[in-house]
Coordinates of C-alpha atoms in Angstrom, one line a residue:
Chain F
M1 CA -0.1 -0.3 0.1
A2 CA 1.2 3.2 -1.0
K3 CA 0.9 6.7 0.2
I4 CA -0.4 8.8 -2.2
G5 CA -1.3 12.8 -2.1
V6 CA -4.2 13.5 -4.1
W7 CA -4.6 17.1 -4.8
I8 CA -8.4 18.6 -4.3
E9 CA -9.6 21.1 -7.1
M10 CA -12.1 23.1 -5.9
G11 CA -15.1 24.4 -8.4
Q12 CA -17.6 27.1 -7.5
D13 CA -19.4 24.8 -5.2
G14 CA -16.9 23.2 -3.3
V15 CA -15.0 19.9 -4.6
K16 CA -14.9 19.5 -8.4
E17 CA -17.1 16.8 -9.5
A18 CA -13.9 15.4 -12.0
N19 CA -11.5 14.7 -8.8
L20 CA -14.1 12.0 -7.9
G21 CA -12.3 9.9 -10.2
V22 CA -8.8 10.7 -9.2
L23 CA -9.8 10.0 -5.7
T24 CA -11.2 6.5 -6.9
A25 CA -7.8 5.6 -8.6
A26 CA -6.0 6.1 -5.6
A27 CA -8.5 4.8 -3.3
G28 CA -7.5 1.4 -1.2
H29 CA -4.1 2.7 -0.7
E30 CA -3.6 5.5 2.1
V31 CA -5.1 8.4 0.5
Y32 CA -4.3 11.8 1.7
A33 CA -6.6 14.7 0.5
L34 CA -4.4 17.8 0.0
V35 CA -7.0 20.6 0.0
C36 CA -4.9 24.3 -0.4
S37 CA -7.9 26.5 -0.6
G38 CA -11.1 26.7 0.7
D39 CA -12.9 24.7 3.6
A40 CA -11.2 21.2 4.3
E41 CA -14.0 20.4 6.6
G42 CA -16.4 21.0 4.0
C43 CA -14.5 18.3 1.3
R44 CA -14.5 15.6 4.7
E45 CA -17.4 13.9 3.7
V46 CA -17.2 13.5 0.0
C47 CA -13.5 12.7 0.1
G48 CA -13.9 10.0 2.9
K49 CA -16.8 8.3 0.3
Y50 CA -14.1 8.0 -2.3
G51 CA -11.6 6.3 -0.2
A52 CA -9.4 9.4 1.7
A53 CA -9.0 8.9 5.3
K54 CA -7.1 12.0 5.9
V55 CA -8.0 15.5 4.7
V56 CA -5.1 17.8 5.0
A57 CA -6.0 21.4 5.6
L58 CA -2.8 22.8 4.0
A59 CA -1.7 26.8 4.5
A60 CA 1.4 28.7 4.6
E61 CA 3.4 30.3 7.3
S62 CA 2.2 33.6 5.4
G63 CA 0.5 34.4 2.9
A64 CA -2.6 32.6 0.7
L65 CA -1.9 29.6 -1.3
W66 CA -4.1 30.9 -4.3
D67 CA -2.6 34.2 -4.5
S68 CA 0.7 32.4 -5.8
P69 CA 0.8 29.1 -7.5
D70 CA 4.4 28.8 -7.0
L71 CA 3.9 29.5 -3.1
A72 CA 0.8 26.8 -3.5
A73 CA 3.7 24.5 -5.0
R74 CA 6.1 25.1 -2.4
A75 CA 3.2 24.0 0.4
L76 CA 2.5 20.7 -1.6
A77 CA 6.1 19.8 -1.9
A78 CA 6.6 20.4 2.0
A79 CA 3.1 18.6 2.6
A80 CA 4.6 15.7 0.3
N81 CA 7.8 15.3 2.8
E82 CA 5.8 15.8 5.9
F83 CA 3.5 12.9 5.1
D84 CA 6.2 10.7 3.5
L85 CA 4.1 10.7 0.3
Q86 CA 5.3 8.2 -2.4
V87 CA 3.0 9.4 -5.1
V88 CA 1.4 13.5 -5.5
T89 CA -1.8 13.2 -7.8
G90 CA -4.1 15.7 -8.9
L91 CA -6.2 16.2 -11.6
G92 CA -5.2 17.0 -15.3
S93 CA -6.9 20.5 -15.5
L94 CA -5.0 23.5 -16.5
N95 CA -4.4 24.5 -12.6
G96 CA -3.4 20.7 -11.8
R97 CA -0.7 20.1 -14.5
D98 CA 0.3 23.8 -13.7
L99 CA 0.5 23.4 -10.0
L100 CA 2.1 19.6 -10.5
A101 CA 4.4 20.7 -12.8
R102 CA 5.8 23.2 -10.1
T103 CA 5.9 20.7 -7.5
A104 CA 7.6 18.2 -9.2
A105 CA 10.0 20.7 -10.4
I106 CA 10.8 21.9 -6.4
L107 CA 10.8 18.3 -5.4
D108 CA 12.9 17.3 -8.5
A109 CA 10.6 14.1 -9.1
P110 CA 9.4 12.5 -12.1
L111 CA 6.1 13.5 -13.5
L112 CA 3.8 12.2 -15.8
Q113 CA 1.1 14.5 -17.1
D114 CA -2.5 14.0 -18.6
C115 CA -2.4 10.1 -17.7
T116 CA -5.2 8.1 -19.3
A117 CA -4.3 5.0 -16.8
V118 CA -2.5 4.7 -13.8
D119 CA -1.6 2.0 -11.5
F120 CA -0.5 3.0 -8.1
T121 CA 0.7 -0.8 -6.9
A122 CA 2.7 -1.3 -10.1
G123 CA 4.0 2.2 -10.4
T124 CA 2.8 2.4 -13.9
V125 CA 0.9 4.7 -16.0
E126 CA -0.4 5.2 -19.8
K127 CA -0.6 8.7 -21.4
S128 CA -0.8 9.8 -24.5
H129 CA 2.0 10.4 -27.2
F130 CA 1.8 12.2 -30.6
S131 CA -1.6 13.8 -29.6
G132 CA -3.5 10.4 -29.3
K133 CA -1.8 8.5 -32.2
T134 CA 0.3 6.5 -29.9
V135 CA -0.1 5.7 -26.0
A136 CA 3.1 5.4 -24.2
R137 CA 3.4 3.2 -21.2
F138 CA 6.2 4.2 -18.6
E139 CA 7.2 2.4 -15.3
C140 CA 8.2 4.8 -12.1
R141 CA 10.6 3.5 -10.0
A142 CA 11.6 7.1 -8.1
P143 CA 11.0 7.1 -4.6
L144 CA 8.3 9.8 -4.9
W145 CA 6.8 10.7 -8.2
L146 CA 4.0 13.1 -9.2
C147 CA 0.9 12.3 -11.9
S148 CA -1.9 14.2 -13.3
L149 CA -5.0 12.0 -14.5
R150 CA -7.0 13.3 -17.3
P151 CA -10.7 14.5 -16.4
N152 CA -12.7 11.2 -16.8
A153 CA -10.3 9.0 -17.4
V154 CA -11.1 7.1 -14.1
E155 CA -15.2 6.4 -13.6
P156 CA -15.7 7.6 -10.3
Q157 CA -16.7 4.2 -7.9
E158 CA -17.6 4.9 -4.1
S159 CA -15.5 3.1 -1.8
P160 CA -16.6 5.1 2.2
V161 CA -13.9 5.3 4.9
E162 CA -13.9 7.4 7.7
A163 CA -11.8 10.4 7.1
E164 CA -11.0 13.0 9.7
V165 CA -9.3 16.6 9.1
V166 CA -5.8 17.3 9.6
S167 CA -4.1 20.9 9.2
Y168 CA -0.6 21.5 8.0
T169 CA 0.8 24.8 8.0
A170 CA 4.2 24.6 5.4
P171 CA 7.3 26.4 6.5
V172 CA 6.9 28.7 2.7
S173 CA 6.0 32.0 2.6
G174 CA 6.4 34.7 -0.1
S175 CA 5.0 34.7 -3.7
G176 CA 8.2 33.8 -5.5
G177 CA 8.0 36.5 -8.0
V178 CA 4.3 35.0 -8.9
K179 CA 1.6 37.1 -8.0
V180 CA -2.4 36.4 -9.3
L181 CA -3.9 39.8 -9.3
E182 CA -7.3 38.9 -10.9
V183 CA -9.5 36.1 -12.5
R184 CA -11.4 37.2 -15.2
R185 CA -14.4 34.9 -16.3
D186 CA -15.8 35.9 -19.6
S187 CA -19.2 34.4 -19.2
S188 CA -21.0 33.2 -16.0
G189 CA -21.7 29.2 -15.8
V190 CA -19.4 27.8 -18.7
M191 CA -18.8 24.2 -18.3
E192 CA -15.1 23.4 -18.9
L193 CA -14.7 21.7 -21.2
T194 CA -12.1 19.2 -20.6
E195 CA -13.9 18.0 -17.3
A196 CA -17.5 17.8 -19.5
T197 CA -18.8 14.4 -19.7
I198 CA -21.0 14.9 -22.9
I199 CA -19.8 17.6 -25.6
I200 CA -21.1 19.0 -28.6
T201 CA -19.1 20.4 -31.3
G202 CA -19.2 23.0 -33.9
G203 CA -17.0 23.4 -37.2
R204 CA -16.6 25.6 -39.9
P205 CA -19.9 25.4 -41.3
M206 CA -21.6 26.9 -38.2
D207 CA -20.7 29.9 -40.3
S208 CA -21.3 32.4 -37.6
A209 CA -20.9 33.0 -33.5
E210 CA -24.5 33.5 -33.4
N211 CA -25.3 30.1 -34.9
F212 CA -23.2 28.4 -32.1
Q213 CA -26.6 29.3 -30.0
L214 CA -28.1 26.4 -31.7
L215 CA -25.7 23.9 -30.1
H216 CA -25.8 25.6 -26.9
E217 CA -29.3 25.0 -26.5
C218 CA -28.4 21.1 -27.2
A219 CA -26.0 21.1 -24.8
A220 CA -28.4 22.4 -22.2
E221 CA -30.8 19.4 -22.8
L222 CA -27.7 17.4 -22.9
G223 CA -26.1 18.6 -20.0
A224 CA -22.8 19.2 -22.0
A225 CA -20.1 21.8 -22.8
V226 CA -19.9 23.3 -26.3
G227 CA -16.5 23.0 -28.3
A228 CA -15.6 24.1 -31.7
S229 CA -13.2 23.0 -34.4
R230 CA -9.8 24.9 -35.0
A231 CA -11.4 26.2 -38.3
A232 CA -14.1 27.8 -36.8
V233 CA -12.1 29.4 -33.8
D234 CA -9.8 30.6 -36.6
A235 CA -13.2 32.0 -38.5
G236 CA -13.7 34.0 -35.3
F237 CA -16.8 31.7 -34.6
A238 CA -15.6 31.1 -31.3
P239 CA -13.5 31.8 -28.2
H240 CA -9.7 29.5 -28.4
S241 CA -11.0 28.1 -25.0
M242 CA -13.6 26.0 -26.8
Q243 CA -11.6 24.5 -29.3
V244 CA -10.9 20.6 -29.6
G245 CA -8.1 19.4 -31.1
Q246 CA -4.2 19.9 -31.6
T247 CA -3.4 23.1 -30.3
G248 CA -6.5 23.2 -28.4
K249 CA -7.9 21.1 -25.7
T250 CA -7.7 17.5 -25.3
V251 CA -11.2 15.9 -24.1
S252 CA -12.7 12.4 -23.3
P253 CA -16.3 12.6 -22.7
R254 CA -18.0 9.5 -22.5
L255 CA -20.2 10.9 -25.4
Y256 CA -19.0 13.6 -28.3
I257 CA -21.0 14.6 -30.9
A258 CA -19.4 16.4 -33.9
C259 CA -21.5 18.6 -35.9
G260 CA -20.1 20.0 -39.1
L261 CA -16.7 18.3 -38.5
S262 CA -14.3 16.8 -41.5
G263 CA -12.7 14.6 -39.1
S264 CA -8.6 15.7 -39.6
V265 CA -6.0 14.1 -37.6
Q266 CA -5.5 17.3 -35.6
H267 CA -9.1 17.3 -34.6
F268 CA -8.9 13.7 -33.5
A269 CA -5.9 14.4 -31.6
G270 CA -8.2 15.8 -29.3
M271 CA -10.9 14.0 -28.8
K272 CA -10.0 10.2 -29.6
T273 CA -10.5 8.8 -26.3
S274 CA -14.1 9.6 -25.9
K275 CA -16.2 7.0 -24.9
V276 CA -19.1 7.2 -27.9
I277 CA -18.3 9.5 -31.2
V278 CA -21.2 10.7 -33.2
A279 CA -20.7 12.8 -36.6
I280 CA -23.2 14.6 -38.3
N281 CA -22.0 16.1 -42.0
T282 CA -23.6 16.7 -45.1
D283 CA -21.0 14.6 -46.6
K284 CA -21.3 10.9 -46.8
D285 CA -18.0 10.8 -47.8
A286 CA -16.6 13.0 -45.2
P287 CA -13.5 11.1 -43.4
I288 CA -15.1 11.6 -40.0
F289 CA -17.6 8.8 -40.9
G290 CA -14.9 6.5 -41.3
K291 CA -13.5 6.7 -37.5
C292 CA -16.4 7.4 -35.3
N293 CA -19.3 5.2 -33.7
Y294 CA -22.5 6.6 -35.2
G295 CA -23.1 8.8 -38.2
I296 CA -25.8 10.8 -39.5
V297 CA -26.0 12.3 -42.9
G298 CA -27.6 15.6 -42.8
D299 CA -27.4 19.4 -42.4
L300 CA -26.7 20.1 -38.5
F301 CA -28.8 23.0 -39.0
E302 CA -31.9 20.8 -39.7
V303 CA -30.4 17.8 -37.3
V304 CA -29.1 19.8 -34.2
P305 CA -32.9 21.6 -33.4
V306 CA -34.8 18.1 -34.2
L307 CA -32.0 16.6 -31.2
T308 CA -32.5 19.4 -29.2
E309 CA -36.6 18.9 -29.4
V310 CA -36.4 14.6 -29.2
L311 CA -34.5 15.8 -25.8
R312 CA -36.8 18.1 -24.7
E313 CA -39.5 15.7 -25.1
R314 CA -37.7 13.0 -23.7
A315 CA -37.1 14.5 -20.0
Chain K
M1 CA 17.1 42.4 -23.5
Q2 CA 18.2 39.0 -24.0
V3 CA 16.0 36.5 -24.8
Y4 CA 15.8 33.2 -24.9
V5 CA 13.7 31.0 -26.8
C6 CA 13.4 26.9 -26.1
V7 CA 12.3 25.0 -29.4
K8 CA 11.8 21.8 -30.4
H9 CA 11.9 19.3 -33.7
V10 CA 8.9 17.1 -33.6
P11 CA 6.9 15.3 -36.2
D12 CA 4.5 16.9 -38.1
T13 CA 1.2 16.9 -36.3
A14 CA -0.7 15.2 -39.7
A15 CA 2.2 12.5 -40.1
S16 CA 1.2 9.1 -39.4
I17 CA 3.3 7.5 -36.3
K18 CA 5.0 4.3 -36.8
V19 CA 6.0 2.5 -33.9
E20 CA 9.2 0.8 -34.2
G21 CA 11.0 -1.9 -31.5
E22 CA 9.3 -1.4 -27.7
A23 CA 9.5 2.2 -27.3
G24 CA 10.7 3.8 -31.0
Y25 CA 9.1 5.4 -33.8
S26 CA 10.2 5.6 -37.4
E27 CA 11.6 8.9 -38.0
G28 CA 11.0 8.8 -41.6
V29 CA 7.9 11.5 -41.5
K30 CA 7.9 15.2 -42.2
Y31 CA 9.3 17.2 -39.2
V32 CA 8.4 21.1 -38.2
L33 CA 8.9 23.4 -35.4
N34 CA 6.9 22.5 -32.3
P35 CA 3.1 24.2 -33.0
Y36 CA 3.4 26.2 -29.7
D37 CA 7.0 27.2 -29.7
E38 CA 5.9 29.4 -33.0
Y39 CA 4.2 31.4 -30.2
A40 CA 7.0 31.3 -28.2
V41 CA 9.5 32.6 -31.1
E42 CA 7.0 35.3 -32.4
E43 CA 6.7 36.8 -28.7
A44 CA 10.4 36.4 -28.4
V45 CA 11.0 38.4 -31.7
R46 CA 8.4 41.2 -30.8
V47 CA 9.3 41.8 -27.4
V48 CA 13.2 42.3 -29.0
K49 CA 12.2 44.7 -31.7
E50 CA 10.0 46.9 -29.2
Q51 CA 12.8 46.6 -26.4
G52 CA 16.1 46.2 -28.4
G53 CA 18.5 43.4 -27.5
E54 CA 19.0 39.4 -29.1
V55 CA 16.7 36.5 -29.7
I56 CA 18.8 33.2 -29.1
A57 CA 17.0 30.0 -29.7
V58 CA 18.4 26.8 -27.7
C59 CA 17.0 23.4 -28.9
V60 CA 17.6 19.8 -27.6
G61 CA 17.6 17.5 -30.2
K62 CA 19.1 14.8 -32.6
A63 CA 21.5 16.5 -35.6
S64 CA 18.1 16.6 -37.6
A65 CA 16.8 19.7 -35.7
L66 CA 19.2 21.8 -37.0
A67 CA 15.9 22.1 -39.8
T68 CA 14.1 23.6 -37.1
V69 CA 16.3 25.8 -35.5
R70 CA 16.5 27.2 -39.2
S71 CA 12.9 28.0 -39.3
A72 CA 13.2 29.9 -36.1
L73 CA 16.2 31.7 -37.6
A74 CA 13.7 32.4 -40.6
V75 CA 11.4 34.4 -38.6
G76 CA 13.4 37.0 -36.7
V77 CA 15.5 34.6 -34.3
D78 CA 19.1 36.1 -34.7
R79 CA 21.4 33.2 -33.7
A80 CA 20.6 29.4 -32.3
I81 CA 22.3 26.8 -29.9
L82 CA 21.7 23.3 -30.6
V83 CA 22.2 21.0 -28.0
K84 CA 22.7 17.4 -29.7
I85 CA 21.4 14.7 -28.2
D86 CA 20.9 10.9 -29.5
E87 CA 17.5 10.2 -27.8
Q88 CA 13.9 10.0 -29.8
L89 CA 12.1 11.1 -26.9
P90 CA 14.4 12.4 -24.3
D91 CA 13.4 12.6 -20.6
A92 CA 12.4 16.4 -19.8
C93 CA 14.6 16.4 -16.7
V94 CA 17.3 16.2 -19.0
V95 CA 16.3 18.3 -21.3
A96 CA 15.6 21.1 -19.3
Q97 CA 19.1 20.7 -17.7
A98 CA 20.5 20.6 -20.8
L99 CA 18.4 24.0 -21.5
A100 CA 19.5 25.6 -18.6
R101 CA 23.2 24.7 -18.7
A102 CA 23.3 26.0 -22.7
I103 CA 21.7 29.3 -21.4
E104 CA 23.8 29.7 -18.5
K105 CA 27.0 29.3 -20.3
D106 CA 26.0 31.5 -23.2
G107 CA 25.0 34.4 -21.2
Q108 CA 22.8 36.4 -18.8
A109 CA 18.7 35.6 -19.7
D110 CA 16.1 38.2 -19.3
L111 CA 13.3 36.5 -20.5
V112 CA 12.8 32.9 -22.0
F113 CA 9.8 31.9 -24.0
A114 CA 8.6 28.0 -24.6
G115 CA 5.7 26.4 -26.0
R116 CA 3.5 25.2 -23.3
Q117 CA 4.0 21.6 -24.4
S118 CA 5.3 19.5 -27.3
V119 CA 3.3 17.6 -29.3
D120 CA 5.2 14.6 -29.4
S121 CA 5.7 13.6 -26.1
E122 CA 3.5 15.8 -24.0
G123 CA 5.5 16.1 -21.1
M124 CA 3.9 19.4 -20.0
Q125 CA 7.0 20.2 -17.4
T126 CA 10.1 20.9 -19.3
H127 CA 9.7 24.8 -18.7
Y128 CA 9.0 24.5 -15.1
R129 CA 12.4 22.2 -14.4
L130 CA 14.1 24.6 -16.7
A131 CA 12.6 27.8 -14.3
S132 CA 13.4 25.9 -11.5
A133 CA 17.2 24.8 -12.6
L134 CA 17.4 28.4 -13.3
G135 CA 16.0 29.8 -10.2
L136 CA 13.3 31.7 -12.0
P137 CA 9.5 32.2 -11.6
V138 CA 7.2 30.8 -14.6
V139 CA 4.2 31.1 -15.5
S140 CA 2.4 28.7 -18.5
D141 CA -0.6 28.8 -20.7
V142 CA 0.1 32.3 -21.3
V143 CA -2.3 34.1 -24.0
A144 CA -0.9 37.7 -23.3
F145 CA 2.2 39.7 -22.2
S146 CA 3.3 42.8 -21.6
L147 CA 6.1 44.1 -20.0
K148 CA 4.9 46.5 -17.2
D149 CA 6.7 48.5 -14.4
G150 CA 10.2 46.4 -14.3
G151 CA 8.4 43.3 -14.4
A152 CA 5.6 41.3 -16.8
Q153 CA 2.1 41.2 -16.9
V154 CA 0.2 38.3 -18.1
E155 CA -2.7 36.4 -18.9
R156 CA -3.5 32.8 -18.3
E157 CA -5.8 30.3 -19.4
C158 CA -7.4 28.6 -16.4
G159 CA -10.5 26.6 -17.6
G160 CA -14.0 27.3 -18.2
G161 CA -13.0 30.2 -20.3
A162 CA -11.7 31.8 -17.3
R163 CA -8.4 33.7 -17.3
E164 CA -6.0 35.0 -14.4
V165 CA -3.9 37.8 -14.7
I166 CA -0.8 37.5 -13.2
E167 CA 2.3 39.6 -12.3
V168 CA 5.5 38.0 -12.3
S169 CA 9.2 39.4 -12.0
L170 CA 11.9 39.5 -14.3
P171 CA 13.6 37.2 -15.2
C172 CA 11.2 34.8 -15.8
V173 CA 10.1 31.7 -18.0
I174 CA 7.3 32.2 -19.7
G175 CA 5.2 29.1 -21.3
A176 CA 3.4 30.1 -24.7
N177 CA -0.1 28.9 -25.5
K178 CA -2.2 29.4 -29.2
G179 CA -3.9 33.1 -28.8
L180 CA -0.9 35.1 -27.6
N181 CA 0.0 35.9 -31.3
E182 CA -0.1 35.5 -35.1
P183 CA 3.0 33.7 -35.6
R184 CA 4.2 35.2 -39.1
Y185 CA 5.3 32.7 -42.3
P186 CA 8.9 33.2 -43.2
K187 CA 9.6 35.1 -46.4
L188 CA 11.8 33.6 -49.0
P189 CA 15.0 36.1 -48.6
D190 CA 14.3 35.7 -44.7
V191 CA 14.9 31.4 -45.0
L192 CA 18.1 32.2 -47.4
K193 CA 19.1 34.6 -44.4
A194 CA 18.7 32.5 -42.2
K195 CA 21.3 29.7 -43.4
K196 CA 23.7 32.5 -42.5
K197 CA 22.9 33.0 -39.3
P198 CA 25.1 31.4 -36.2
V199 CA 24.2 28.2 -34.8
E200 CA 26.3 26.9 -32.2
Q201 CA 26.1 23.1 -32.0
I202 CA 27.5 21.4 -29.1
D203 CA 27.4 17.9 -27.6
I204 CA 25.0 17.3 -24.7
A205 CA 27.9 15.3 -23.2
S206 CA 29.8 18.7 -22.5
L207 CA 27.6 20.5 -20.7
G208 CA 27.9 18.2 -17.6
I209 CA 24.1 17.1 -16.7
E210 CA 24.1 16.2 -13.3
K211 CA 21.1 13.8 -13.1
P212 CA 21.2 12.1 -16.4
E213 CA 17.7 10.2 -15.8
S214 CA 14.8 10.7 -14.0
G215 CA 13.2 7.2 -12.4
C216 CA 10.5 7.0 -14.8
R217 CA 11.0 5.3 -17.9
L218 CA 9.6 5.0 -21.1
T219 CA 8.7 1.0 -21.5
K220 CA 6.4 0.6 -24.4
L221 CA 4.7 2.8 -27.5
S222 CA 1.6 1.5 -29.1
A223 CA -0.5 2.6 -31.8
V224 CA -3.9 4.0 -31.3
P225 CA -6.2 2.0 -33.8
D226 CA -9.0 4.4 -35.3
R227 CA -12.4 3.0 -34.3
G228 CA -13.3 2.5 -38.0
Q229 CA -16.7 2.7 -39.9
A230 CA -19.4 4.3 -38.3
T231 CA -23.0 2.7 -38.1
M232 CA -25.0 5.0 -40.4
L233 CA -28.5 5.8 -39.3
S234 CA -30.8 6.1 -42.1
G235 CA -34.7 7.4 -43.0
G236 CA -35.8 11.1 -42.5
V237 CA -34.1 13.5 -40.2
R238 CA -36.5 13.0 -36.9
E239 CA -36.5 8.8 -37.4
M240 CA -32.7 9.0 -37.5
V241 CA -32.4 11.5 -34.6
E242 CA -34.8 9.5 -32.7
E243 CA -33.0 6.0 -33.2
L244 CA -30.0 7.7 -32.3
V245 CA -30.9 8.9 -29.0
R246 CA -32.9 5.3 -28.1
I247 CA -29.2 3.9 -29.2
L248 CA -27.4 6.2 -26.9
E249 CA -29.5 6.0 -23.8
Q250 CA -30.1 2.1 -24.0
D251 CA -27.5 0.4 -26.0
E252 CA -24.7 2.6 -25.0
K253 CA -26.0 4.2 -21.8
V254 CA -24.5 7.2 -22.4
L255 CA -27.5 9.8 -22.0

């Protein structure tokens, strides 16, 4: 049994759901849930439900951890030593990957980012190489190593234990030259693409930013996030934060609906680990139909509103 | 300003990757400058154009990486250092040490740019380790950069469409993301001129890397097959959609 630290990422309303898969991957080991911000006591119940016996309320000697990712990383590194952890892991979100890379650099320990599978007992992980065209398997033999897990890589499964909160104030202070001044949100309630379990994406045929409303309406019925292809982003129909694929986001939802996408290698790089891929395209010879699960030949402007309607009737 | 930019020579994202042996791949594909490094190069060139100084590209790779180094020289980089290593997918810890030693040997960095990740090994960490080796602060996923009050102010994508505004002291390491700028295309005269710009080629062995391995080893590389021909739905629009929803709900259980 290994001692595993799981960094817990907080969302707008407490523990982000995407963390639960990471806790599930570590469950059965001696798990320390590491809480850098927010209310550790409030995390106790959910962390315990997914197998973490210890919830560590992490703090710095002076300064708030989230005012500086550098300070947060030094606190995590100190916690890894304090609790004698063999692995530090966490969600491979933008913040998770940033924090774990900082922590690995401080600890001078190996790190594998965005893993799609992990076995903490054997010390092996799998991750994408060449944008999803190959899977790379790694063996970790270091006394302490780190890894981040791709959101949705592990299905959450409860394994309840009694959890207790322990406080740890790391002997660290100062911003290390990196200070967060503010966080700007472009619109409220935008679901993070990489953590969504269903995604609906529009390509160049969307033809305008306004037409994306069609996808947003369908997404509301699906409980999905909306993505865009590189062509749609480059044409100015959607912001880069919505881009799926090479030079955009890598996603792994259980359902991916591609509307008006040809199926370029670069786009598939960002979504090929999705469980089920559905394509809607007017061209029956579009390459995407040769590498997805279900296809509809049709105009997305006709098909998507009907899909929204059928989903609405079913609800 | 003395601005360094780290570049990597990687297979083109459109290339098919053929696995060779247990953990290698066939190099008979087209190689390019790592796409995220294009944003790093452009920003480095832009900063030096405004502030004056010199842009130096640093690359750790095989001898063939010279082509990628030249492509950076063709879009405004002044000179380059190629640290030669005879490995296809070198460990990020080793690359970061090599980049740090090469930069320290060359001069005093005021700024270091790098891409947020490479598209071959997708390690997402080399620039963090480089910053640590140089004792500098680092910010990655940067989509806006400006010099301000003797430091830098950057914006970083942090998920859900949100951006962090971060103040970082100089010198520092910046990991560039798409959106930071519009990389320029090289013009033919610049490509020709790039052939005459100085490239210092050194062997990694001459840098005295202290820790030649990290404790994590790539043991196997396997191709991921495409999923094959889709099941095509038929009938009118309403019919196809109803069948799709039924399949997703009852057969696939993903709704």
